[in-house]
PDB file of C-alpha atoms in Angstrom:
ATOM      1  CA  MET B   1     108.832 -37.037   3.293  1.00 56.00           C
ATOM      2  CA  SER B   2     107.707 -37.717   6.853  1.00 60.00           C
ATOM      3  CA  ALA B   3     107.128 -40.645   9.179  1.00 69.00           C
ATOM      4  CA  GLY B   4     105.583 -41.135  12.589  1.00 77.00           C
ATOM      5  CA  ILE B   5     107.166 -42.598  15.703  1.00 82.00           C
ATOM      6  CA  ILE B   6     105.354 -43.289  18.974  1.00 81.00           C
ATOM      7  CA  LEU B   7     107.521 -42.546  21.986  1.00 80.00           C
ATOM      8  CA  ASN B   8     106.534 -44.208  25.271  1.00 77.00           C
ATOM      9  CA  VAL B   9     107.894 -42.483  28.363  1.00 73.00           C
ATOM     10  CA  ASP B  10     106.701 -43.179  31.907  1.00 63.00           C
ATOM     11  CA  GLY B  11     103.239 -44.239  30.737  1.00 58.00           C
ATOM     12  CA  LEU B  12     102.861 -41.296  28.361  1.00 65.00           C
ATOM     13  CA  GLU B  13     102.380 -41.999  24.628  1.00 71.00           C
ATOM     14  CA  ILE B  14     103.919 -39.205  22.573  1.00 79.00           C
ATOM     15  CA  PRO B  15     103.464 -39.191  18.773  1.00 84.00           C
ATOM     16  CA  VAL B  16     106.499 -37.703  17.035  1.00 87.00           C
ATOM     17  CA  SER B  17     106.386 -36.482  13.435  1.00 86.00           C
ATOM     18  CA  VAL B  18     109.750 -37.215  11.776  1.00 89.00           C
ATOM     19  CA  VAL B  19     110.366 -35.002   8.752  1.00 89.00           C
ATOM     20  CA  ARG B  20     113.280 -35.387   6.331  1.00 89.00           C
ATOM     21  CA  LYS B  21     114.773 -32.046   5.322  1.00 88.00           C
ATOM     22  CA  ARG B  22     117.937 -30.597   3.864  1.00 86.00           C
ATOM     23  CA  VAL B  23     119.533 -30.193   7.269  1.00 87.00           C
ATOM     24  CA  LYS B  24     122.837 -31.363   8.702  1.00 88.00           C
ATOM     25  CA  ASN B  25     121.691 -32.025  12.253  1.00 90.00           C
ATOM     26  CA  LEU B  26     118.664 -33.465  14.025  1.00 91.00           C
ATOM     27  CA  ASN B  27     116.341 -30.669  15.119  1.00 91.00           C
ATOM     28  CA  LEU B  28     113.777 -31.430  17.803  1.00 92.00           C
ATOM     29  CA  ARG B  29     110.801 -29.168  18.546  1.00 89.00           C
ATOM     30  CA  VAL B  30     108.030 -29.442  21.138  1.00 86.00           C
ATOM     31  CA  ARG B  31     105.263 -26.981  20.291  1.00 79.00           C
ATOM     32  CA  ALA B  32     102.974 -25.185  22.703  1.00 69.00           C
ATOM     33  CA  ASP B  33     100.072 -27.508  21.805  1.00 63.00           C
ATOM     34  CA  GLY B  34     102.139 -30.547  22.868  1.00 70.00           C
ATOM     35  CA  THR B  35     102.949 -31.814  19.356  1.00 79.00           C
ATOM     36  CA  VAL B  36     106.498 -32.981  18.712  1.00 87.00           C
ATOM     37  CA  THR B  37     108.443 -32.738  15.441  1.00 89.00           C
ATOM     38  CA  LEU B  38     111.915 -34.064  14.636  1.00 91.00           C
ATOM     39  CA  SER B  39     113.668 -32.821  11.479  1.00 91.00           C
ATOM     40  CA  ILE B  40     116.394 -35.160  10.234  1.00 90.00           C
ATOM     41  CA  PRO B  41     118.850 -35.214   7.283  1.00 92.00           C
ATOM     42  CA  GLN B  42     117.529 -36.714   4.058  1.00 88.00           C
ATOM     43  CA  HIS B  43     119.441 -39.996   4.218  1.00 88.00           C
ATOM     44  CA  LEU B  44     119.592 -40.608   7.976  1.00 89.00           C
ATOM     45  CA  PRO B  45     118.225 -44.084   8.852  1.00 90.00           C
ATOM     46  CA  LEU B  46     114.964 -43.964  10.788  1.00 88.00           C
ATOM     47  CA  ALA B  47     116.536 -46.218  13.407  1.00 90.00           C
ATOM     48  CA  ARG B  48     119.007 -43.431  14.228  1.00 90.00           C
ATOM     49  CA  ALA B  49     116.115 -41.037  14.698  1.00 90.00           C
ATOM     50  CA  ARG B  50     114.471 -43.530  17.080  1.00 90.00           C
ATOM     51  CA  GLU B  51     117.711 -43.845  19.094  1.00 91.00           C
ATOM     52  CA  PHE B  52     117.910 -40.055  19.354  1.00 92.00           C
ATOM     53  CA  LEU B  53     114.301 -39.808  20.551  1.00 90.00           C
ATOM     54  CA  ASP B  54     114.843 -42.547  23.124  1.00 89.00           C
ATOM     55  CA  ARG B  55     117.801 -40.627  24.552  1.00 90.00           C
ATOM     56  CA  LYS B  56     115.740 -37.441  24.710  1.00 89.00           C
ATOM     57  CA  GLY B  57     112.599 -39.180  25.995  1.00 87.00           C
ATOM     58  CA  ASP B  58     112.582 -37.734  29.513  1.00 85.00           C
ATOM     59  CA  TRP B  59     113.254 -34.218  28.202  1.00 86.00           C
ATOM     60  CA  ILE B  60     110.440 -34.506  25.641  1.00 86.00           C
ATOM     61  CA  ALA B  61     107.941 -35.894  28.161  1.00 81.00           C
ATOM     62  CA  GLU B  62     108.724 -33.130  30.641  1.00 80.00           C
ATOM     63  CA  ARG B  63     108.008 -30.413  28.074  1.00 80.00           C
ATOM     64  CA  VAL B  64     104.903 -32.101  26.715  1.00 77.00           C
ATOM     65  CA  ARG B  65     103.483 -32.376  30.247  1.00 71.00           C
ATOM     66  CA  ARG B  66     104.429 -28.793  31.016  1.00 71.00           C
ATOM     67  CA  ASN B  67     102.639 -27.571  27.898  1.00 68.00           C
ATOM     68  CA  ILE B  68      99.548 -29.602  28.814  1.00 60.00           C
ATOM     69  CA  GLU B  69      99.516 -28.109  32.308  1.00 58.00           C
ATOM     70  CA  ARG B  70     100.067 -24.575  31.021  1.00 57.00           C
ATOM     71  CA  ARG B  71      97.437 -24.638  28.319  1.00 56.00           C
ATOM     72  CA  PRO B  72      95.794 -21.198  28.260  1.00 54.00           C
ATOM     73  CA  SER B  73      92.395 -21.224  29.911  1.00 61.00           C
ATOM     74  CA  PRO B  74      89.513 -20.551  27.516  1.00 64.00           C
ATOM     75  CA  ASP B  75      87.955 -17.142  27.092  1.00 63.00           C
ATOM     76  CA  PHE B  76      84.188 -17.040  26.575  1.00 59.00           C
ATOM     77  CA  ALA B  77      83.757 -13.373  25.661  1.00 54.00           C
ATOM     78  CA  GLY B  78      81.545 -13.032  22.616  1.00 53.00           C
ATOM     79  CA  GLU B  79      80.021 -16.497  22.987  1.00 52.00           C
ATOM     80  CA  PRO B  80      76.238 -16.897  22.602  1.00 53.00           C
ATOM     81  CA  PRO B  81      74.768 -15.674  25.893  1.00 58.00           C
ATOM     82  CA  ASN B  82      72.003 -18.197  26.506  1.00 74.00           C
ATOM     83  CA  ARG B  83      74.139 -20.947  28.041  1.00 78.00           C
ATOM     84  CA  ILE B  84      77.506 -21.038  29.793  1.00 84.00           C
ATOM     85  CA  PRO B  85      79.879 -23.887  30.722  1.00 89.00           C
ATOM     86  CA  LEU B  86      79.664 -24.790  34.415  1.00 91.00           C
ATOM     87  CA  TRP B  87      81.302 -27.865  35.953  1.00 93.00           C
ATOM     88  CA  GLY B  88      81.415 -29.602  32.588  1.00 91.00           C
ATOM     89  CA  LYS B  89      77.813 -28.857  31.599  1.00 89.00           C
ATOM     90  CA  LEU B  90      76.113 -26.137  29.595  1.00 86.00           C
ATOM     91  CA  VAL B  91      73.642 -24.377  31.863  1.00 84.00           C
ATOM     92  CA  PRO B  92      71.151 -21.604  31.057  1.00 81.00           C
ATOM     93  CA  ARG B  93      72.544 -18.159  31.808  1.00 75.00           C
ATOM     94  CA  ASP B  94      69.243 -17.205  33.429  1.00 74.00           C
ATOM     95  CA  SER B  95      69.693 -19.968  36.018  1.00 69.00           C
ATOM     96  CA  VAL B  96      73.114 -18.572  36.919  1.00 68.00           C
ATOM     97  CA  GLN B  97      71.597 -15.169  37.525  1.00 64.00           C
ATOM     98  CA  ALA B  98      68.710 -16.658  39.507  1.00 57.00           C
ATOM     99  CA  ASN B  99      70.955 -18.793  41.748  1.00 62.00           C
ATOM    100  CA  SER B 100      73.841 -16.380  42.233  1.00 63.00           C
ATOM    101  CA  GLY B 101      72.403 -12.949  41.607  1.00 63.00           C
ATOM    102  CA  GLN B 102      75.161 -12.379  39.026  1.00 65.00           C
ATOM    103  CA  ASP B 103      74.334 -11.481  35.422  1.00 65.00           C
ATOM    104  CA  VAL B 104      77.165 -12.598  33.145  1.00 66.00           C
ATOM    105  CA  GLY B 105      75.664 -11.006  30.028  1.00 61.00           C
ATOM    106  CA  GLY B 106      77.290  -8.058  28.297  1.00 55.00           C
ATOM    107  CA  GLN B 107      76.240  -5.689  25.524  1.00 51.00           C
ATOM    108  CA  GLY B 108      77.487  -6.510  22.047  1.00 48.00           C
ATOM    109  CA  ALA B 109      76.240  -5.117  18.766  1.00 44.00           C
ATOM    110  CA  PRO B 110      72.969  -3.170  18.905  1.00 43.00           C
ATOM    111  CA  GLY B 111      70.199  -5.504  19.968  1.00 44.00           C
ATOM    112  CA  GLN B 112      72.633  -8.310  20.850  1.00 46.00           C
ATOM    113  CA  THR B 113      73.976  -9.644  24.141  1.00 54.00           C
ATOM    114  CA  THR B 114      77.289 -11.428  24.638  1.00 64.00           C
ATOM    115  CA  ILE B 115      79.152 -12.974  27.551  1.00 67.00           C
ATOM    116  CA  ASP B 116      80.713 -10.439  29.912  1.00 75.00           C
ATOM    117  CA  GLN B 117      84.036 -12.186  30.570  1.00 80.00           C
ATOM    118  CA  ALA B 118      84.852 -10.216  33.733  1.00 84.00           C
ATOM    119  CA  ALA B 119      81.447 -11.008  35.253  1.00 84.00           C
ATOM    120  CA  LEU B 120      81.738 -14.665  34.238  1.00 87.00           C
ATOM    121  CA  ASP B 121      85.222 -14.908  35.744  1.00 89.00           C
ATOM    122  CA  GLU B 122      83.944 -13.503  39.032  1.00 91.00           C
ATOM    123  CA  PHE B 123      81.116 -16.042  38.989  1.00 90.00           C
ATOM    124  CA  TYR B 124      83.626 -18.838  38.304  1.00 93.00           C
ATOM    125  CA  ARG B 125      85.830 -17.590  41.131  1.00 94.00           C
ATOM    126  CA  THR B 126      82.886 -17.755  43.505  1.00 93.00           C
ATOM    127  CA  GLU B 127      82.085 -21.287  42.348  1.00 95.00           C
ATOM    128  CA  VAL B 128      85.664 -22.530  42.840  1.00 97.00           C
ATOM    129  CA  LEU B 129      85.865 -20.886  46.274  1.00 97.00           C
ATOM    130  CA  ARG B 130      82.669 -22.697  47.229  1.00 96.00           C
ATOM    131  CA  ALA B 131      83.881 -26.090  45.976  1.00 97.00           C
ATOM    132  CA  LEU B 132      87.492 -25.825  47.122  1.00 97.00           C
ATOM    133  CA  PRO B 133      87.317 -26.467  50.913  1.00 97.00           C
ATOM    134  CA  ASP B 134      85.887 -29.993  50.663  1.00 97.00           C
ATOM    135  CA  ILE B 135      88.297 -30.958  47.890  1.00 97.00           C
ATOM    136  CA  VAL B 136      91.281 -29.488  49.728  1.00 97.00           C
ATOM    137  CA  GLU B 137      90.382 -31.308  52.954  1.00 97.00           C
ATOM    138  CA  ARG B 138      90.097 -34.621  51.127  1.00 96.00           C
ATOM    139  CA  MET B 139      93.224 -34.195  49.002  1.00 97.00           C
ATOM    140  CA  GLU B 140      95.415 -32.873  51.806  1.00 97.00           C
ATOM    141  CA  ALA B 141      94.518 -35.941  53.857  1.00 97.00           C
ATOM    142  CA  ARG B 142      95.299 -38.198  50.898  1.00 96.00           C
ATOM    143  CA  VAL B 143      98.636 -36.578  50.019  1.00 97.00           C
ATOM    144  CA  GLY B 144      99.629 -36.001  53.632  1.00 97.00           C
ATOM    145  CA  VAL B 145     100.600 -32.330  53.302  1.00 97.00           C
ATOM    146  CA  HIS B 146      98.888 -29.014  54.004  1.00 96.00           C
ATOM    147  CA  ALA B 147      99.180 -25.817  52.005  1.00 97.00           C
ATOM    148  CA  ALA B 148      99.801 -22.652  53.999  1.00 96.00           C
ATOM    149  CA  ARG B 149      97.493 -20.581  51.815  1.00 95.00           C
ATOM    150  CA  TRP B 150      95.006 -21.123  48.990  1.00 97.00           C
ATOM    151  CA  SER B 151      93.849 -18.447  46.565  1.00 95.00           C
ATOM    152  CA  VAL B 152      91.665 -18.425  43.452  1.00 96.00           C
ATOM    153  CA  ARG B 153      92.309 -16.144  40.506  1.00 93.00           C
ATOM    154  CA  VAL B 154      92.113 -16.084  36.715  1.00 91.00           C
ATOM    155  CA  MET B 155      95.383 -17.259  35.191  1.00 87.00           C
ATOM    156  CA  LYS B 156      95.964 -17.109  31.454  1.00 81.00           C
ATOM    157  CA  THR B 157      98.625 -19.815  31.126  1.00 79.00           C
ATOM    158  CA  ARG B 158      98.269 -22.186  34.082  1.00 86.00           C
ATOM    159  CA  TRP B 159      95.526 -24.142  35.772  1.00 92.00           C
ATOM    160  CA  GLY B 160      97.349 -23.893  39.073  1.00 91.00           C
ATOM    161  CA  SER B 161     100.653 -22.839  40.589  1.00 90.00           C
ATOM    162  CA  CYS B 162     102.556 -23.528  43.785  1.00 91.00           C
ATOM    163  CA  THR B 163     105.346 -21.843  45.727  1.00 92.00           C
ATOM    164  CA  PRO B 164     106.851 -24.721  47.734  1.00 91.00           C
ATOM    165  CA  LYS B 165     108.989 -22.427  49.937  1.00 90.00           C
ATOM    166  CA  THR B 166     105.939 -20.610  51.300  1.00 93.00           C
ATOM    167  CA  GLY B 167     103.344 -23.364  50.838  1.00 94.00           C
ATOM    168  CA  ALA B 168     101.106 -21.010  48.829  1.00 94.00           C
ATOM    169  CA  ILE B 169      98.903 -22.526  46.131  1.00 96.00           C
ATOM    170  CA  ARG B 170      96.895 -20.662  43.493  1.00 95.00           C
ATOM    171  CA  ILE B 171      94.001 -22.171  41.536  1.00 96.00           C
ATOM    172  CA  ASN B 172      92.582 -20.928  38.227  1.00 95.00           C
ATOM    173  CA  ALA B 173      88.987 -19.710  38.614  1.00 95.00           C
ATOM    174  CA  ARG B 174      88.110 -20.945  35.122  1.00 93.00           C
ATOM    175  CA  LEU B 175      88.321 -24.551  36.279  1.00 96.00           C
ATOM    176  CA  ALA B 176      84.667 -24.042  37.228  1.00 95.00           C
ATOM    177  CA  ALA B 177      83.873 -24.438  33.524  1.00 93.00           C
ATOM    178  CA  TYR B 178      85.263 -28.005  33.574  1.00 95.00           C
ATOM    179  CA  PRO B 179      84.058 -31.220  35.253  1.00 95.00           C
ATOM    180  CA  PRO B 180      84.760 -31.306  39.023  1.00 96.00           C
ATOM    181  CA  GLU B 181      87.460 -33.958  38.676  1.00 96.00           C
ATOM    182  CA  CYS B 182      89.578 -31.381  36.842  1.00 96.00           C
ATOM    183  CA  LEU B 183      89.637 -29.164  39.932  1.00 97.00           C
ATOM    184  CA  GLU B 184      90.488 -32.189  42.087  1.00 97.00           C
ATOM    185  CA  PHE B 185      93.368 -33.061  39.752  1.00 96.00           C
ATOM    186  CA  VAL B 186      94.835 -29.548  39.870  1.00 96.00           C
ATOM    187  CA  VAL B 187      94.583 -29.480  43.671  1.00 97.00           C
ATOM    188  CA  ALA B 188      96.363 -32.848  43.873  1.00 97.00           C
ATOM    189  CA  HIS B 189      98.996 -31.722  41.364  1.00 95.00           C
ATOM    190  CA  GLU B 190      99.879 -28.589  43.329  1.00 96.00           C
ATOM    191  CA  LEU B 191      99.909 -30.441  46.663  1.00 97.00           C
ATOM    192  CA  VAL B 192     102.375 -32.967  45.267  1.00 96.00           C
ATOM    193  CA  HIS B 193     104.653 -30.025  44.457  1.00 94.00           C
ATOM    194  CA  LEU B 194     104.947 -29.481  48.214  1.00 95.00           C
ATOM    195  CA  LEU B 195     106.572 -32.924  48.339  1.00 95.00           C
ATOM    196  CA  GLU B 196     108.518 -32.623  45.079  1.00 91.00           C
ATOM    197  CA  PRO B 197     108.973 -29.141  43.529  1.00 88.00           C
ATOM    198  CA  SER B 198     110.119 -30.356  40.101  1.00 84.00           C
ATOM    199  CA  HIS B 199     108.346 -32.453  37.461  1.00 80.00           C
ATOM    200  CA  ASN B 200     110.769 -35.350  37.764  1.00 80.00           C
ATOM    201  CA  THR B 201     110.060 -39.088  37.900  1.00 81.00           C
ATOM    202  CA  ARG B 202     109.345 -38.950  41.651  1.00 87.00           C
ATOM    203  CA  PHE B 203     106.763 -36.214  41.133  1.00 88.00           C
ATOM    204  CA  HIS B 204     104.852 -38.206  38.512  1.00 87.00           C
ATOM    205  CA  ALA B 205     105.046 -41.401  40.594  1.00 90.00           C
ATOM    206  CA  LEU B 206     103.496 -39.536  43.533  1.00 94.00           C
ATOM    207  CA  LEU B 207     100.833 -37.971  41.319  1.00 93.00           C
ATOM    208  CA  ASP B 208     100.011 -41.418  39.910  1.00 93.00           C
ATOM    209  CA  GLU B 209      99.547 -42.655  43.477  1.00 95.00           C
ATOM    210  CA  PHE B 210      97.302 -39.836  44.667  1.00 96.00           C
ATOM    211  CA  CYS B 211      95.466 -39.142  41.388  1.00 95.00           C
ATOM    212  CA  PRO B 212      95.605 -42.301  39.228  1.00 93.00           C
ATOM    213  CA  ASP B 213      93.703 -40.755  36.300  1.00 93.00           C
ATOM    214  CA  ASN B 214      95.876 -37.634  36.154  1.00 91.00           C
ATOM    215  CA  ARG B 215      97.007 -38.205  32.574  1.00 88.00           C
ATOM    216  CA  GLY B 216      93.460 -38.549  31.270  1.00 90.00           C
ATOM    217  CA  ILE B 217      92.324 -35.463  33.150  1.00 92.00           C
ATOM    218  CA  ALA B 218      95.317 -33.478  31.893  1.00 89.00           C
ATOM    219  CA  ARG B 219      94.273 -34.385  28.357  1.00 86.00           C
ATOM    220  CA  ARG B 220      90.713 -33.295  29.185  1.00 89.00           C
ATOM    221  CA  LEU B 221      92.026 -29.859  30.168  1.00 88.00           C
ATOM    222  CA  LYS B 222      93.501 -29.491  26.682  1.00 83.00           C
ATOM    223  CA  GLN B 223      89.961 -29.602  25.273  1.00 84.00           C
ATOM    224  CA  GLN B 224      87.120 -27.133  25.446  1.00 83.00           C
ATOM    225  CA  PRO B 225      85.026 -27.299  28.656  1.00 82.00           C
ATOM    226  CA  ILE B 226      82.090 -28.871  26.793  1.00 71.00           C
ATOM    227  CA  SER B 227      83.397 -31.891  24.917  1.00 54.00           C
ATOM    228  CA  SER B 228      80.126 -33.029  23.309  1.00 45.00           C
ATOM    229  CA  GLU B 229      76.467 -32.169  22.944  1.00 43.00           C
ATOM    230  CA  ARG B 230      75.699 -34.825  25.557  1.00 43.00           C
ATOM    231  CA  ASP B 231      77.304 -32.504  28.114  1.00 45.00           C
ATOM    232  CA  ALA B 232      74.681 -29.860  27.427  1.00 42.00           C
ATOM    233  CA  ILE B 233      71.611 -29.525  29.622  1.00 41.00           C
ATOM    234  CA  GLU B 234      68.588 -27.338  29.140  1.00 35.00           C
TER     235      GLU B 234
END
């Protein structure tokens, strides 16, 4: 038997699945996809479960946000080769080759072509490097801090990372597959870490100030780059 509880923490709505089991203690689990499950003893009142979740609210929200931010970036190897995601749109692969001189196609089964992930990642890296300076200039002025060094690379588990002690910030090249506001959000997020290294209440208050739609964009980064057929262009 299970029930659902909505936990509201610092503007974040977190659905929690409460499952009754033959257990003695309350067992809380935050999965990698951001879902939350609480196992409780068979006869424990639901109100007690709610009290427990309220006490653990900040801890739960921190891990849910961390899992959202560390969602693995998508891999496009083996996808149909005719169109690729670029800045939130599906664009013809031929146009990428024509505009950049880079062919992101690879050889699959005999007579078939697939996406060459390494070539696509290099193309994405070039795109992010091209877009980054204007965004960095605007966001650094807004946040009021300057990074010592920016770099762009493919990262499997993070969209960005920051080393506050050195002021170095790294950005995931695969953000070029997503709408431009996703790159802006990640830049803002990492710059705020130069003001507040942890993901505490102050950090999220600052991020709300400098990037008001950060929660919506973070949810967007949990989805595939192309969210609907309306995002496709021929």
